């Protein structure tokens, strides 16, 4: 699978990051099973704990447009190291599939990948049983 388009979309979305507090821009791009890409950036507010990460922004945008099936998500920051999704975002991605491929990129567009199931093993799943 060629993830170049997804990484480019995440890098472009990073430019929209609203980051008055951390100055740490993150971009994300989510690939649907039908090949569409939804992007997101982090959005910070003064009540810092309510900050929304880039990955969750992208997922909420896609789901609110009727999408439910995703094959991959990319996240990228302005860092040498690969940008890896935080724990909250891992749980959020897991909601839509442990099989989703996570593309963790750096500012140059280099990346490593892992399945969500590798990033969040023994995942919590809601069950009333
Ligand atoms: N951030 C993300 O957008 N995604 C992550 O997976 C981890 C962190 C954002 C939140 C905050 O705006 C900034 O990075 C610094 O934590």
Short mmCIF file of C-alpha atoms and ligand atoms in Angstrom, two decimals:
data_model
loop_
_atom_site.label_atom_id
_atom_site.label_comp_id
_atom_site.label_asym_id
_atom_site.label_seq_id
_atom_site.Cartn_x
_atom_site.Cartn_y
_atom_site.Cartn_z
CA UNK A 1 0.00 0.00 0.00
CA UNK A 2 1.28 3.44 -0.93
CA UNK A 3 0.69 5.85 1.92
CA UNK A 4 2.24 8.91 0.25
CA UNK A 5 -1.10 10.63 -0.48
CA UNK A 6 -2.28 10.05 3.08
CA UNK A 7 0.94 11.48 4.50
CA UNK A 8 0.74 14.52 2.21
CA UNK A 9 -2.84 15.14 3.38
CA UNK A 10 -1.80 14.89 7.04
CA UNK A 11 1.12 17.28 6.47
CA UNK A 12 -1.25 19.78 4.82
CA UNK A 13 -3.82 19.47 7.64
CA UNK A 14 -1.07 20.15 10.20
CA UNK A 15 -0.88 23.73 8.84
CA UNK A 16 -4.38 24.38 10.23
CA UNK A 17 -3.54 23.32 13.78
CA UNK A 18 -4.96 25.72 16.37
CA UNK A 19 -2.21 25.59 18.99
CA UNK A 20 -1.97 28.86 20.99
CA UNK A 21 -0.87 26.97 24.13
CA UNK A 22 1.53 24.20 23.08
CA UNK A 23 2.79 25.50 19.71
CA UNK A 24 2.86 21.81 18.77
CA UNK A 25 1.05 21.25 15.47
CA UNK A 26 -0.28 17.81 14.59
CA UNK A 27 -2.00 16.73 11.39
CA UNK A 28 -3.97 13.58 10.69
CA UNK A 29 -5.48 11.93 7.64
CA UNK A 30 -7.96 9.08 7.70
CA UNK A 31 -8.50 6.73 4.76
CA UNK A 32 -11.95 5.17 4.23
CA UNK A 33 -12.51 1.74 2.68
CA UNK A 34 -13.82 3.50 -0.42
CA UNK A 35 -10.62 5.52 -0.79
CA UNK A 36 -11.74 8.89 0.56
CA UNK A 37 -9.47 10.91 2.84
CA UNK A 38 -10.65 12.98 5.81
CA UNK A 39 -8.16 15.24 7.54
CA UNK A 40 -7.87 16.80 10.97
CA UNK A 41 -5.64 18.98 13.12
CA UNK A 42 -5.34 19.52 16.86
CA UNK A 43 -7.58 22.21 18.32
CA UNK A 44 -6.56 23.59 21.71
CA UNK A 45 -8.73 25.60 24.08
CA UNK A 46 -7.88 27.46 27.26
CA UNK A 47 -9.36 24.67 29.37
CA UNK A 48 -6.45 22.52 28.23
CA UNK A 49 -7.87 19.12 29.13
CA UNK A 50 -10.59 19.60 26.53
CA UNK A 51 -8.07 19.91 23.71
CA UNK A 52 -8.95 17.80 20.69
CA UNK A 53 -6.19 15.82 19.00
CA UNK A 54 -5.74 15.75 15.23
CA UNK A 55 -6.66 12.06 14.92
CA UNK A 56 -9.94 12.45 16.77
CA UNK A 57 -10.78 15.56 14.73
CA UNK A 58 -10.36 13.54 11.51
CA UNK A 59 -12.45 10.64 12.82
CA UNK A 60 -15.27 12.89 14.03
CA UNK A 61 -15.32 14.72 10.70
CA UNK A 62 -15.57 11.44 8.78
CA UNK A 63 -18.18 9.80 11.02
CA UNK A 64 -20.32 12.92 10.96
CA UNK A 65 -20.29 12.71 7.16
CA UNK A 66 -21.64 9.14 7.29
CA UNK A 67 -18.36 7.19 7.11
CA UNK A 68 -17.85 4.17 9.36
CA UNK A 69 -15.24 1.98 7.66
CA UNK A 70 -11.58 2.94 7.72
CA UNK A 71 -8.43 1.20 6.58
CA UNK A 72 -5.68 3.58 7.71
CA UNK A 73 -4.92 6.73 9.65
CA UNK A 74 -1.79 8.86 9.48
CA UNK A 75 -0.57 11.32 12.08
CA UNK A 76 2.34 13.70 11.77
CA UNK A 77 4.00 16.43 13.85
CA UNK A 78 6.89 18.85 13.24
CA UNK A 79 9.32 16.39 14.79
CA UNK A 80 12.28 14.25 13.76
CA UNK A 81 10.72 11.33 15.58
CA UNK A 82 7.61 9.66 14.26
CA UNK A 83 4.36 11.05 15.66
CA UNK A 84 2.50 8.29 17.50
CA UNK A 85 -1.13 8.64 18.57
CA UNK A 86 -1.82 9.26 22.25
CA UNK A 87 -3.69 6.74 24.35
CA UNK A 88 -7.04 8.50 24.02
CA UNK A 89 -6.73 8.54 20.23
CA UNK A 90 -5.73 4.86 20.17
CA UNK A 91 -8.93 4.00 22.03
CA UNK A 92 -10.90 6.22 19.65
CA UNK A 93 -9.38 4.55 16.57
CA UNK A 94 -10.04 1.12 18.13
CA UNK A 95 -13.74 1.89 18.15
CA UNK A 96 -13.66 1.62 14.36
CA UNK A 97 -11.38 -1.40 14.03
CA UNK A 98 -8.35 -3.04 15.55
CA UNK A 99 -7.20 -3.79 12.03
CA UNK A 100 -6.75 -0.14 11.05
CA UNK A 101 -3.21 0.57 9.89
CA UNK A 102 -1.60 3.49 11.72
CA UNK A 103 0.95 5.49 9.76
CA UNK A 104 3.21 7.43 12.12
CA UNK A 105 5.13 10.05 10.19
CA UNK A 106 7.76 12.68 10.90
CA UNK A 107 8.11 16.18 9.51
CA UNK A 108 9.94 14.89 6.42
CA UNK A 109 7.19 12.43 5.62
CA UNK A 110 9.20 9.39 6.66
CA UNK A 111 7.12 6.90 8.60
CA UNK A 112 6.66 3.67 10.47
CA UNK A 113 3.44 1.69 10.59
CA UNK A 114 1.61 -0.62 12.97
CA UNK A 115 -1.85 -2.09 13.26
CA UNK A 116 -3.98 -0.47 15.94
CA UNK A 117 -4.09 -3.87 17.67
CA UNK A 118 -0.31 -3.67 18.11
CA UNK A 119 -0.50 -0.15 19.54
CA UNK A 120 -3.34 -0.98 21.94
CA UNK A 121 -3.26 -4.68 22.84
CA UNK A 122 -5.89 -6.17 25.14
CA UNK A 123 -8.21 -3.33 24.15
CA UNK A 124 -11.18 -2.28 26.24
CA UNK A 125 -14.42 -3.09 24.45
CA UNK A 126 -17.87 -2.12 25.62
CA UNK A 127 -20.01 -5.13 26.43
CA UNK A 128 -23.08 -5.56 28.61
CA UNK A 129 -22.53 -9.31 29.04
N1 LIG B 1 -1.80 15.80 20.04
C1 LIG B 1 -2.45 15.31 18.95
O1 LIG B 1 -3.02 16.07 18.17
N2 LIG B 1 -2.44 13.98 18.74
C2 LIG B 1 -1.86 13.06 19.57
O2 LIG B 1 -1.98 11.86 19.34
C3 LIG B 1 -1.09 13.51 20.73
C4 LIG B 1 -1.10 14.97 21.00
C5 LIG B 1 -1.81 17.25 20.30
C6 LIG B 1 -2.61 17.66 21.52
C7 LIG B 1 -1.97 19.00 21.86
O3 LIG B 1 -2.61 20.02 21.11
C8 LIG B 1 -0.53 18.87 21.39
O4 LIG B 1 -0.51 17.72 20.54
C9 LIG B 1 0.47 18.70 22.50
O5 LIG B 1 0.13 17.66 23.34
#
